[in-house]
Coordinates of C-alpha atoms and ligand atoms in Angstrom, one line a residue:
Chain A
M1 CA -39.9 18.7 9.2
Q2 CA -43.0 18.2 7.3
L3 CA -41.0 19.4 4.3
F4 CA -38.6 16.6 4.7
L5 CA -41.2 13.9 5.1
E6 CA -43.1 15.0 2.0
P7 CA -41.0 13.2 -0.6
L8 CA -41.2 10.0 1.5
Y9 CA -44.8 9.6 0.6
Y10 CA -43.8 8.7 -2.9
E11 CA -42.8 5.2 -3.5
F12 CA -40.3 6.2 -6.3
F13 CA -38.6 8.4 -3.8
R14 CA -38.4 5.8 -1.1
H15 CA -36.9 3.3 -3.6
G16 CA -34.5 5.9 -4.8
L17 CA -33.5 6.9 -1.2
I18 CA -32.8 3.3 -0.2
A19 CA -30.9 2.7 -3.4
A20 CA -28.8 5.9 -2.9
V21 CA -28.0 5.0 0.7
L22 CA -26.9 1.5 -0.2
V23 CA -24.9 2.7 -3.2
G24 CA -23.4 5.4 -1.0
A25 CA -22.3 2.9 1.6
L26 CA -21.0 0.6 -1.2
C27 CA -19.0 3.4 -2.9
G28 CA -17.6 4.5 0.4
L29 CA -16.5 1.1 1.3
V30 CA -14.9 0.2 -2.0
G31 CA -13.7 3.7 -2.7
V32 CA -11.2 3.7 0.1
H33 CA -9.2 1.0 -1.7
V34 CA -9.8 2.6 -5.1
V35 CA -8.3 5.8 -3.9
L36 CA -5.4 4.2 -2.0
R37 CA -4.6 1.9 -4.9
G38 CA -4.8 4.7 -7.4
M39 CA -7.5 2.9 -9.2
S40 CA -10.1 5.6 -9.8
Y41 CA -9.3 5.6 -13.5
V42 CA -10.0 1.8 -13.5
G43 CA -13.4 2.5 -11.9
H44 CA -14.1 5.1 -14.5
G45 CA -13.1 2.7 -17.3
L46 CA -15.1 -0.2 -15.9
S47 CA -18.3 1.9 -15.8
H48 CA -17.9 2.8 -19.4
A49 CA -17.3 -0.8 -20.4
A50 CA -20.3 -1.9 -18.4
F51 CA -22.4 0.7 -20.1
G52 CA -21.3 -0.6 -23.5
G53 CA -22.2 -4.1 -22.4
A54 CA -25.6 -2.9 -21.2
V55 CA -26.4 -1.5 -24.6
V56 CA -25.3 -4.6 -26.4
G57 CA -27.4 -6.6 -23.9
F58 CA -30.4 -4.3 -24.6
V59 CA -30.2 -4.9 -28.3
L60 CA -30.0 -8.6 -27.8
N61 CA -32.9 -8.5 -25.4
F62 CA -31.0 -9.4 -22.3
N63 CA -31.5 -8.1 -18.9
F64 CA -29.6 -4.8 -18.1
Y65 CA -27.5 -6.5 -15.4
I66 CA -26.5 -9.4 -17.6
G67 CA -25.1 -7.3 -20.4
A68 CA -23.4 -4.9 -18.1
G69 CA -22.2 -7.7 -15.9
V70 CA -20.6 -9.8 -18.6
M71 CA -18.9 -6.9 -20.3
G72 CA -17.9 -5.3 -17.0
L73 CA -16.3 -8.5 -15.8
F74 CA -14.6 -9.0 -19.1
A75 CA -13.1 -5.5 -18.9
A76 CA -12.2 -6.1 -15.2
L77 CA -10.3 -9.3 -16.0
M78 CA -8.5 -7.6 -18.9
I79 CA -7.6 -4.5 -16.8
N80 CA -6.4 -6.8 -14.1
Q81 CA -4.1 -8.5 -16.5
L82 CA -2.8 -5.2 -17.8
T83 CA -2.2 -3.7 -14.4
K84 CA -0.5 -6.8 -13.0
N85 CA 3.0 -5.5 -13.4
R86 CA 3.1 -1.9 -14.1
K87 CA 0.4 0.3 -12.7
I88 CA 0.9 3.5 -14.6
K89 CA 1.8 2.5 -18.1
S90 CA -1.5 0.5 -18.5
D91 CA -3.6 3.7 -18.2
A92 CA -3.6 4.2 -22.0
A93 CA -4.5 0.6 -22.6
I94 CA -7.4 0.8 -20.2
G95 CA -8.6 4.1 -21.8
I96 CA -8.6 2.6 -25.2
V97 CA -10.3 -0.7 -24.4
T98 CA -13.0 0.6 -22.1
T99 CA -13.8 3.6 -24.3
A100 CA -14.0 1.4 -27.3
I101 CA -16.6 -0.7 -25.6
F102 CA -18.4 2.4 -24.5
A103 CA -18.2 3.7 -28.1
L104 CA -19.8 0.5 -29.3
G105 CA -22.7 1.2 -27.0
V106 CA -23.0 4.8 -28.2
A107 CA -22.8 3.6 -31.8
I108 CA -25.6 1.1 -31.3
I109 CA -27.8 3.7 -29.6
S110 CA -27.3 6.2 -32.4
Q111 CA -28.3 3.5 -34.9
Q112 CA -31.4 2.5 -33.0
R113 CA -32.6 6.0 -32.2
N114 CA -34.8 4.9 -29.4
L115 CA -32.7 5.4 -26.3
N116 CA -34.3 3.3 -23.7
K117 CA -35.1 4.8 -20.3
S118 CA -32.9 2.5 -18.4
L119 CA -29.9 3.3 -20.7
E120 CA -30.4 7.0 -20.2
A121 CA -30.5 6.4 -16.5
A122 CA -27.3 4.5 -16.7
L123 CA -25.7 7.3 -18.5
F124 CA -26.7 10.2 -16.3
G125 CA -28.2 8.5 -13.2
N126 CA -31.9 8.6 -12.4
I127 CA -33.9 7.6 -9.4
L128 CA -37.2 7.3 -11.1
G129 CA -36.5 3.9 -12.6
I130 CA -35.5 2.0 -9.5
T131 CA -37.6 -1.2 -9.3
D132 CA -37.9 -3.7 -6.5
N133 CA -35.7 -5.9 -8.6
D134 CA -33.0 -3.2 -8.7
L135 CA -33.2 -2.7 -5.0
M136 CA -32.7 -6.4 -4.4
I137 CA -29.6 -6.6 -6.6
I138 CA -28.2 -3.5 -5.0
G139 CA -28.8 -4.9 -1.6
L140 CA -27.2 -8.2 -2.4
V141 CA -24.1 -6.7 -3.9
T142 CA -23.8 -4.3 -0.9
A143 CA -24.2 -7.0 1.6
A144 CA -21.7 -9.3 -0.1
T145 CA -19.2 -6.6 -0.5
I146 CA -19.4 -5.6 3.2
I147 CA -19.0 -9.2 4.3
I148 CA -16.0 -9.9 1.9
I149 CA -14.2 -6.6 2.7
F150 CA -14.8 -7.2 6.4
F151 CA -13.2 -10.6 6.4
S152 CA -10.4 -9.7 4.1
Y153 CA -9.7 -6.5 5.9
R154 CA -6.2 -7.5 7.0
P155 CA -4.7 -9.0 3.9
L156 CA -6.4 -6.3 1.8
L157 CA -5.0 -3.5 3.8
F158 CA -1.5 -4.9 3.7
A159 CA -1.7 -5.5 -0.1
T160 CA -3.0 -2.0 -0.7
F161 CA -0.3 -0.5 1.4
D162 CA 2.6 -2.4 -0.1
Q163 CA 1.8 -5.1 -2.6
E164 CA 5.3 -6.5 -2.9
A165 CA 6.0 -6.8 0.8
A166 CA 2.6 -8.3 1.4
Q167 CA 3.4 -11.0 -1.2
V168 CA 6.7 -11.7 0.5
F169 CA 5.0 -12.0 3.8
G170 CA 2.8 -14.7 2.4
I171 CA -0.3 -12.9 1.4
R172 CA -1.9 -14.0 -1.9
T173 CA -1.9 -10.6 -3.5
G174 CA -2.8 -11.8 -7.0
A175 CA -6.0 -13.4 -5.8
L176 CA -6.8 -10.4 -3.7
Q177 CA -6.3 -8.0 -6.6
L178 CA -8.7 -10.1 -8.7
L179 CA -11.3 -10.3 -5.9
F180 CA -11.2 -6.6 -5.4
S181 CA -11.5 -5.9 -9.2
L182 CA -14.6 -8.1 -9.2
L183 CA -16.1 -6.3 -6.2
L184 CA -15.3 -3.0 -7.9
T185 CA -17.0 -4.1 -11.1
L186 CA -20.2 -5.2 -9.3
S187 CA -20.2 -1.9 -7.3
V188 CA -19.8 0.2 -10.5
I189 CA -22.6 -1.7 -12.2
V190 CA -25.1 -1.3 -9.4
A191 CA -24.1 2.4 -8.8
M192 CA -24.6 3.1 -12.5
N193 CA -28.4 3.6 -12.2
I194 CA -28.0 6.1 -9.4
V195 CA -25.1 8.3 -10.3
G196 CA -24.7 7.5 -13.9
V197 CA -21.7 6.2 -15.9
T198 CA -20.3 9.6 -16.3
M199 CA -20.1 10.4 -12.7
I200 CA -19.2 7.1 -11.1
A201 CA -15.5 7.9 -10.6
A202 CA -16.5 10.9 -8.5
A203 CA -18.9 8.8 -6.4
L204 CA -16.2 6.3 -5.7
I205 CA -13.5 8.9 -4.8
M206 CA -15.4 11.5 -2.9
P207 CA -16.4 9.7 0.3
A208 CA -13.0 8.2 0.6
M209 CA -11.1 11.4 0.1
T210 CA -13.4 13.3 2.4
A211 CA -12.8 10.6 5.1
R212 CA -9.1 10.8 4.4
M213 CA -9.2 14.6 5.3
L214 CA -10.8 13.7 8.6
T215 CA -8.5 11.0 9.8
D216 CA -5.0 9.5 9.5
R217 CA -6.0 6.0 10.4
F218 CA -7.1 3.5 7.8
S219 CA -9.7 1.8 10.0
M220 CA -11.3 5.2 10.8
M221 CA -11.1 6.2 7.1
Q222 CA -12.9 3.0 6.2
L223 CA -15.7 3.7 8.7
F224 CA -16.0 7.4 7.9
S225 CA -16.0 6.8 4.2
V226 CA -19.0 4.5 4.5
A227 CA -20.8 7.0 6.7
I228 CA -20.1 9.9 4.4
G229 CA -21.2 7.8 1.4
V230 CA -24.5 7.2 3.1
M231 CA -24.8 10.8 4.0
I232 CA -24.0 12.0 0.5
G233 CA -26.4 9.5 -1.0
A234 CA -29.3 10.5 1.3
G235 CA -28.6 14.2 1.2
G236 CA -28.2 14.2 -2.5
M237 CA -31.5 12.5 -3.0
F238 CA -33.4 15.0 -0.9
L239 CA -31.7 17.9 -2.6
S240 CA -32.4 16.3 -6.0
Y241 CA -36.1 16.2 -5.0
F242 CA -36.3 19.7 -3.7
F243 CA -34.4 21.4 -6.6
N244 CA -35.8 19.0 -9.2
V245 CA -32.3 18.2 -10.5
S246 CA -31.1 14.8 -11.7
S247 CA -30.1 12.6 -8.8
G248 CA -26.6 11.7 -10.1
A249 CA -25.6 15.3 -10.6
T250 CA -27.0 16.4 -7.2
I251 CA -25.2 13.6 -5.4
V252 CA -21.9 14.4 -7.0
L253 CA -22.3 18.2 -6.3
F254 CA -23.4 17.6 -2.7
G255 CA -20.4 15.2 -2.3
A256 CA -18.0 17.8 -3.7
M257 CA -19.4 20.4 -1.3
I258 CA -18.9 18.0 1.7
F259 CA -15.4 17.3 0.5
C260 CA -14.5 21.1 0.4
F261 CA -16.0 21.3 3.9
A262 CA -13.7 18.5 5.1
V263 CA -10.7 20.2 3.6
L264 CA -11.6 23.3 5.4
I265 CA -12.0 21.5 8.7
R266 CA -8.7 19.9 8.3
H267 CA -7.1 23.2 7.6
I268 CA -8.6 24.8 10.6
R269 CA -7.7 21.9 12.9
E270 CA -4.1 22.1 11.8
K271 CA -4.1 25.9 12.4
I272 CA -5.6 25.4 15.8
A273 CA -3.1 22.7 16.8
L274 CA -0.3 24.9 15.6
Q275 CA -1.5 27.7 17.7
A276 CA -1.8 25.5 20.7
N277 CA 1.7 24.2 20.3
F278 CA 2.9 27.7 19.9
H279 CA 1.3 28.7 23.2
R280 CA 2.5 25.6 25.0
H281 CA 6.1 25.5 23.8
G282 CA 6.7 29.0 22.7
N283 CA 7.8 27.6 19.3
L284 CA 6.6 25.4 16.6
I285 CA 7.5 21.8 17.1
H286 CA 4.8 19.7 15.6
S287 CA 2.5 20.9 13.0
H288 CA 0.0 18.2 13.0
P289 CA -3.2 18.1 15.1
L290 CA -3.0 14.3 15.7
D291 CA 0.3 14.7 17.3
S292 CA -0.9 16.9 20.0
K293 CA -1.8 13.9 22.2
L294 CA 1.8 12.8 22.2
H295 CA 3.1 15.9 23.8
N296 CA 2.0 14.4 27.1
H297 CA 4.4 11.6 26.9
D298 CA 8.0 12.0 27.6
H299 CA 10.0 11.7 24.4
A300 CA 12.9 9.7 25.9
E301 CA 13.3 6.5 24.1
N302 CA 14.9 3.6 25.6
T303 CA 16.4 1.1 23.3
K304 CA 16.6 -2.2 25.0
K305 CA 18.3 -5.3 23.7
I306 CA 16.1 -7.3 21.5
D307 CA 14.9 -10.8 22.1
T308 CA 12.5 -12.1 19.5
H309 CA 10.6 -14.6 21.6
Chain B
M1 CA 20.9 -29.4 6.8
P2 CA 20.2 -27.6 3.5
P3 CA 21.5 -24.0 3.2
A4 CA 19.0 -21.3 4.2
I5 CA 19.3 -19.8 0.7
Q6 CA 20.6 -21.3 -2.4
L7 CA 20.6 -19.7 -5.9
I8 CA 21.7 -21.9 -8.7
N9 CA 22.5 -20.4 -12.1
V10 CA 19.9 -17.7 -11.8
T11 CA 19.2 -15.2 -14.5
T12 CA 16.8 -12.4 -14.1
S13 CA 15.9 -9.3 -16.1
Y14 CA 13.4 -6.4 -16.4
E15 CA 11.8 -5.9 -19.8
N16 CA 14.9 -5.0 -21.7
N17 CA 17.5 -5.0 -19.1
V18 CA 19.3 -8.1 -17.8
V19 CA 20.2 -7.5 -14.2
F20 CA 22.4 -10.7 -13.6
T21 CA 23.1 -13.9 -15.4
R22 CA 23.9 -17.4 -14.1
L23 CA 24.3 -16.2 -10.6
S24 CA 25.0 -18.9 -7.9
L25 CA 25.0 -18.1 -4.3
Q26 CA 24.7 -20.0 -1.1
I27 CA 23.9 -18.6 2.4
E28 CA 23.9 -21.0 5.4
S29 CA 21.3 -20.9 8.1
G30 CA 22.3 -18.4 10.8
Q31 CA 24.6 -16.4 8.7
F32 CA 24.6 -12.6 8.7
V33 CA 25.5 -11.3 5.2
G34 CA 25.8 -7.8 3.7
I35 CA 25.5 -7.0 0.0
V36 CA 27.3 -3.9 -1.3
G37 CA 27.6 -2.4 -4.7
P38 CA 27.0 0.7 -6.7
T39 CA 23.5 2.1 -7.2
G40 CA 21.5 0.2 -9.8
C41 CA 23.8 -2.8 -9.7
G42 CA 20.9 -5.1 -8.8
K43 CA 21.0 -5.4 -5.0
T44 CA 17.3 -4.9 -4.6
T45 CA 16.7 -7.3 -7.5
L46 CA 18.8 -9.9 -5.9
L47 CA 16.9 -9.6 -2.7
K48 CA 13.6 -9.9 -4.5
T49 CA 14.9 -12.9 -6.3
I50 CA 15.7 -14.6 -3.0
L51 CA 12.2 -13.7 -1.8
G52 CA 10.5 -15.1 -4.8
A53 CA 9.1 -11.8 -5.8
Q54 CA 11.1 -11.5 -9.0
T55 CA 10.5 -13.5 -12.2
V56 CA 13.4 -15.8 -12.8
F57 CA 14.2 -16.8 -16.4
C58 CA 16.4 -19.7 -15.7
G59 CA 18.1 -21.3 -12.7
R60 CA 16.6 -22.2 -9.3
V61 CA 16.0 -20.4 -6.0
L62 CA 15.9 -22.7 -3.0
L63 CA 15.0 -21.8 0.6
N64 CA 16.0 -24.5 3.0
G65 CA 16.3 -26.8 0.0
Q66 CA 12.8 -26.1 -1.2
P67 CA 12.0 -24.1 -4.4
V68 CA 10.9 -20.7 -3.3
E69 CA 7.7 -20.7 -5.3
Q70 CA 6.6 -23.8 -3.4
V71 CA 7.2 -22.6 0.1
R72 CA 3.8 -21.7 1.5
N73 CA 4.6 -20.4 5.0
K74 CA 7.8 -18.6 4.2
K75 CA 8.6 -17.3 7.6
I76 CA 10.4 -14.4 6.1
G77 CA 10.7 -10.9 7.5
Y78 CA 11.3 -8.3 4.9
I79 CA 12.0 -4.6 5.0
P80 CA 11.6 -3.0 1.5
Q81 CA 13.8 -0.1 0.5
L82 CA 12.0 2.7 2.3
E83 CA 12.0 4.9 -0.8
S84 CA 9.3 2.7 -2.2
V85 CA 6.9 3.3 0.7
D86 CA 3.9 5.6 0.2
W87 CA 4.2 7.9 3.3
S88 CA 0.9 9.6 2.8
F89 CA -0.9 6.3 3.3
P90 CA -3.2 6.6 6.3
V91 CA -1.5 4.2 8.8
T92 CA 0.1 4.7 12.1
V93 CA 3.3 3.0 13.3
E94 CA 1.2 0.5 15.1
D95 CA -0.8 -0.3 12.0
V96 CA 2.5 -0.9 10.1
I97 CA 3.8 -3.3 12.8
M98 CA 0.4 -5.1 12.9
M99 CA 0.7 -5.9 9.2
G100 CA 3.4 -8.4 10.1
L101 CA 0.7 -10.5 11.7
Y102 CA -1.8 -10.1 8.8
P103 CA -0.8 -13.2 6.9
G104 CA -2.0 -15.1 10.0
R105 CA -5.3 -16.9 10.5
R106 CA -7.3 -14.2 12.3
L107 CA -10.2 -12.9 10.2
L108 CA -11.4 -10.1 12.3
P109 CA -10.1 -6.7 11.4
W110 CA -9.3 -5.5 14.9
Q111 CA -6.4 -6.4 17.2
S112 CA -6.7 -9.2 19.7
K113 CA -5.4 -8.6 23.3
A114 CA -2.5 -10.9 22.6
E115 CA -1.6 -9.2 19.4
R116 CA -1.7 -5.8 21.1
A117 CA 0.6 -7.1 23.8
R118 CA 3.0 -8.4 21.2
V119 CA 3.1 -5.2 19.3
E120 CA 3.7 -3.1 22.4
D121 CA 6.3 -5.4 23.7
L122 CA 8.3 -5.4 20.5
A123 CA 7.9 -1.6 20.1
A124 CA 9.2 -1.1 23.5
K125 CA 12.3 -3.3 22.8
L126 CA 12.9 -1.3 19.6
G127 CA 12.4 2.1 21.3
I128 CA 9.4 3.2 19.3
Y129 CA 6.7 2.6 22.0
N130 CA 6.0 6.3 22.3
C131 CA 5.2 6.8 18.6
L132 CA 3.0 3.8 18.1
R133 CA -0.1 6.0 17.5
Q134 CA 1.7 8.4 15.3
H135 CA 1.1 8.6 11.6
I136 CA 4.1 7.2 9.7
A137 CA 4.7 10.4 7.8
H138 CA 5.2 12.2 11.1
T139 CA 8.0 10.0 12.4
S140 CA 11.7 10.4 12.0
G141 CA 13.9 8.3 9.7
G142 CA 15.1 6.2 12.5
Q143 CA 11.6 5.5 13.9
R144 CA 10.5 4.5 10.4
Q145 CA 13.3 2.0 10.1
R146 CA 12.4 0.6 13.4
A147 CA 8.7 0.4 12.6
F148 CA 9.4 -1.6 9.5
L149 CA 12.0 -3.7 11.4
A150 CA 9.3 -4.4 14.0
R151 CA 6.9 -5.4 11.2
A152 CA 9.5 -7.8 9.9
L153 CA 10.3 -9.3 13.3
I154 CA 6.8 -9.6 14.9
N155 CA 6.1 -13.0 13.4
N156 CA 9.4 -14.5 14.5
P157 CA 10.8 -15.2 11.0
K158 CA 13.6 -17.5 10.3
L159 CA 15.0 -15.3 7.6
L160 CA 15.3 -11.6 7.7
V161 CA 15.9 -9.6 4.5
L162 CA 16.6 -5.9 4.8
D163 CA 17.0 -3.5 1.9
E164 CA 19.1 -0.6 3.1
P165 CA 18.0 -0.7 6.7
T166 CA 20.6 1.8 7.8
S167 CA 20.1 4.5 5.1
G168 CA 19.0 8.0 6.0
V169 CA 19.7 7.8 9.8
D170 CA 22.5 9.2 11.9
I171 CA 25.6 7.3 12.9
K172 CA 24.3 6.5 16.4
T173 CA 21.0 5.1 15.1
Q174 CA 22.9 3.2 12.5
H175 CA 25.0 1.7 15.2
E176 CA 22.0 0.8 17.3
V177 CA 20.2 -0.9 14.4
L178 CA 23.4 -2.8 13.6
H179 CA 23.8 -4.0 17.2
L180 CA 20.2 -5.0 17.3
L181 CA 20.6 -7.1 14.2
G182 CA 23.8 -8.6 15.7
D183 CA 21.8 -9.7 18.7
I184 CA 19.1 -11.2 16.5
S185 CA 21.7 -12.9 14.5
N186 CA 23.3 -14.4 17.6
Q187 CA 19.9 -16.0 18.3
G188 CA 20.2 -18.0 15.1
M189 CA 18.2 -15.9 12.6
T190 CA 19.6 -15.7 9.0
I191 CA 20.0 -12.1 8.0
I192 CA 20.8 -10.5 4.6
L193 CA 21.0 -6.8 4.2
T194 CA 22.1 -4.3 1.5
T195 CA 24.0 -1.2 2.3
H196 CA 25.8 1.7 0.7
D197 CA 27.8 2.4 3.8
L198 CA 31.1 0.4 3.6
N199 CA 32.7 2.0 6.6
A200 CA 30.0 2.1 9.3
V201 CA 28.0 -0.9 8.3
A202 CA 29.5 -3.4 5.8
S203 CA 32.9 -3.6 7.4
H204 CA 31.3 -4.7 10.7
L205 CA 29.5 -7.6 9.2
P206 CA 30.9 -11.2 9.3
R207 CA 30.4 -11.8 5.6
V208 CA 30.0 -9.4 2.7
I209 CA 29.2 -9.8 -1.0
C210 CA 30.6 -7.3 -3.4
F211 CA 27.9 -7.1 -6.1
N212 CA 27.8 -5.5 -9.5
N213 CA 25.4 -7.3 -11.9
G214 CA 27.0 -10.4 -10.4
I215 CA 29.2 -11.4 -7.6
V216 CA 32.6 -9.7 -7.7
A217 CA 33.9 -11.1 -4.5
E218 CA 32.6 -12.5 -1.2
G219 CA 34.1 -13.2 2.1
R220 CA 35.1 -11.4 5.3
P221 CA 35.3 -7.6 4.8
R222 CA 38.9 -7.5 6.0
D223 CA 39.8 -10.0 3.2
I224 CA 37.8 -8.6 0.4
F225 CA 37.8 -4.9 1.0
T226 CA 40.9 -4.3 -1.1
N227 CA 41.7 -1.6 -3.6
D228 CA 41.4 -4.0 -6.4
I229 CA 38.0 -5.6 -5.5
L230 CA 36.3 -2.3 -4.5
T231 CA 37.5 -0.6 -7.6
K232 CA 36.2 -3.4 -9.7
T233 CA 32.9 -3.3 -7.8
Y234 CA 32.3 0.4 -8.0
G235 CA 34.2 1.2 -11.2
S236 CA 36.0 4.1 -9.7
D237 CA 39.3 4.4 -7.9
I238 CA 38.9 3.6 -4.3
I239 CA 41.6 3.7 -1.7
I240 CA 41.7 2.1 1.7
I241 CA 43.3 4.0 4.6
K242 CA 44.5 1.8 7.4
H243 CA 44.5 3.1 10.9
G244 CA 45.4 0.4 13.4
D245 CA 42.7 -2.1 13.2
Y246 CA 40.4 0.2 11.3
H247 CA 40.1 0.3 7.6
L248 CA 38.6 3.5 6.1
I249 CA 37.4 3.4 2.6
A250 CA 37.4 6.5 0.5
N251 CA 37.3 7.8 -3.0
S252 CA 40.8 8.5 -4.2
T253 CA 40.0 11.7 -6.1
P254 CA 38.8 14.3 -3.7
L255 CA 36.6 17.1 -4.9
K256 CA 38.3 20.3 -5.7
F257 CA 36.5 23.7 -5.6
N258 CA 37.8 26.7 -7.3
H259 CA 36.4 29.3 -4.9
T260 CA 38.1 30.0 -1.5
M261 CA 36.3 30.4 1.8
Ligands
ATP1 N1 10.7 -2.2 -11.8 C1 11.7 -2.1 -12.7 N2 11.5 -2.0 -14.0 C2 12.5 -1.9 -14.9 N3 13.8 -1.9 -14.5 C3 14.1 -1.9 -13.2 C4 13.0 -2.0 -12.2 N4 13.6 -2.0 -11.0 C5 14.9 -1.9 -11.2 N5 15.2 -1.8 -12.5 C6 16.6 -1.8 -13.1 O1 17.3 -2.9 -12.7 C7 18.6 -2.5 -12.3 C8 18.9 -3.0 -10.9 O2 18.0 -2.3 -10.0 P1 18.0 -2.5 -8.5 O3 16.9 -1.7 -7.9 O4 18.1 -3.9 -8.2 O5 19.4 -1.7 -8.1 P2 20.0 -1.5 -6.6 O6 21.3 -2.1 -6.6 O7 19.0 -1.9 -5.6 O8 20.1 0.1 -6.6 P3 20.1 1.1 -5.3 O9 21.4 1.0 -4.6 O10 19.9 2.4 -6.0 O11 18.9 0.7 -4.5 C9 18.7 -1.0 -12.5 O12 19.4 -0.8 -13.7 C10 17.3 -0.5 -12.6 O13 17.2 0.5 -13.5
MG2 MG1 18.0 -1.0 -4.1

């Protein structure tokens, strides 16, 4: 116990822990839609563009967030335009544009030869540099994202599931897509200092995919994903402290471990349910654990005449 | 009263592939219309055009006399072609049905009591009450069709647009869905569907459009299901076998295998 309290005496660790927990929750929240919309590559690209922007901003003596924010939002708008019609074909365009902006950043750094601490942190993730100011921005972005996603839960879910049908049903899918891109950009920018540009895609995907292994319901997946994001963030921070390894790498490694664990749990649960069915019915009818409840109902369906009012 | 749907000289295309040109079509309120035609002939595209989900290059699409892009509350129920659905998506049958209510005003994520009652009521009517909590991937083809039908119906639409609502299910389910739609139609809803099944589905509908990158013919099935028109629609020889009141449509060149049983 004492061992676990020890790092908490340090202010840098407390800051880092709060930041990691907030960023974990944020990535978990946004990541669900990223995964289900197949946008992880977009997240990856956005982080690279934001990094390029941060470097440019650094050279021009801007605040880190201004440079990253401007370039990130620019890239987001551009990607949004590109992905409007065809999702898959735009991959190449996203790759070229965002990597070019990233390359610009790298080029500037190699010219200047004095890689700033905060830029290094942005590349690989570092907890040491988290200031009160950073914490405030992370907190604001997290709170805003939670509120927006909470209140647009319904249209967002419909649009993520089936964009075209959602549009036909009267949901403003274009506006939602844009809104979500903006939230994703902000999340990526604030997550950058914790996990680093190079590992952001993983941070976005892991909580959501782990949650997906544990449930078949979207609402549960959303909740689990946030919880798992928090867990990975906090766990990763402690591990990073104890093993003296960079925070980004530890968080991602810890997340990967948890994901494997979830896959294992799902596998075992399916096995158990299969066995249970086998015992109950003498043969294999349903193979999925979540179906087991349904065996109590009778399967007879009665189709009545419809009346729509 | 303006027609429920009116297309005037509409042309639409994908990048380098014009699907139809200068198409005009009128469907009155309360009609029940089927669209048939070979695969890739533009049926889905036609439905999307009607729904305002397809870029139109020239011409106008009117719903109840109003340009489709200006209609805010469309009151349309739509079932997409189920091949386009992502079955691994983490939603249950209940979640899918609930989506029909998501364009509404409620901002809270969870169901209200009234919404739950509505979903359960409709599900019971459609015979899918027992699989409400089931993940969509673990339901049968017929249950999926009904789940999406329920999603389309739950908000009491004025117009129902169904892309192949009877594909991939057995004859009995096909029949049940068709009867259900018939009942709905009798209550005054306008219905358009596409189908590949000329015998079990299209020939039972009051009005059918034979489509192939344009309207080949339209009218009552008994009037337009002729050798001539169907051959023109499908581009292969089709014969019609008459048996009393029944018309059976078949390909005129049966397959021949060399091996014997
Ligand atoms: N998203 C798309 N991008 C480009 N071309 C498309 C797209 N969707 C359809 N097409 C083309 O447009 C034409 C009409 O397609 P459509 O889906 O409307 O046919 P359909 O009659 O519904 O076919 P099916 O009976 O197989 O569903 C086809 O030639 C198809 O290749
Ligand atoms: Mg089609």
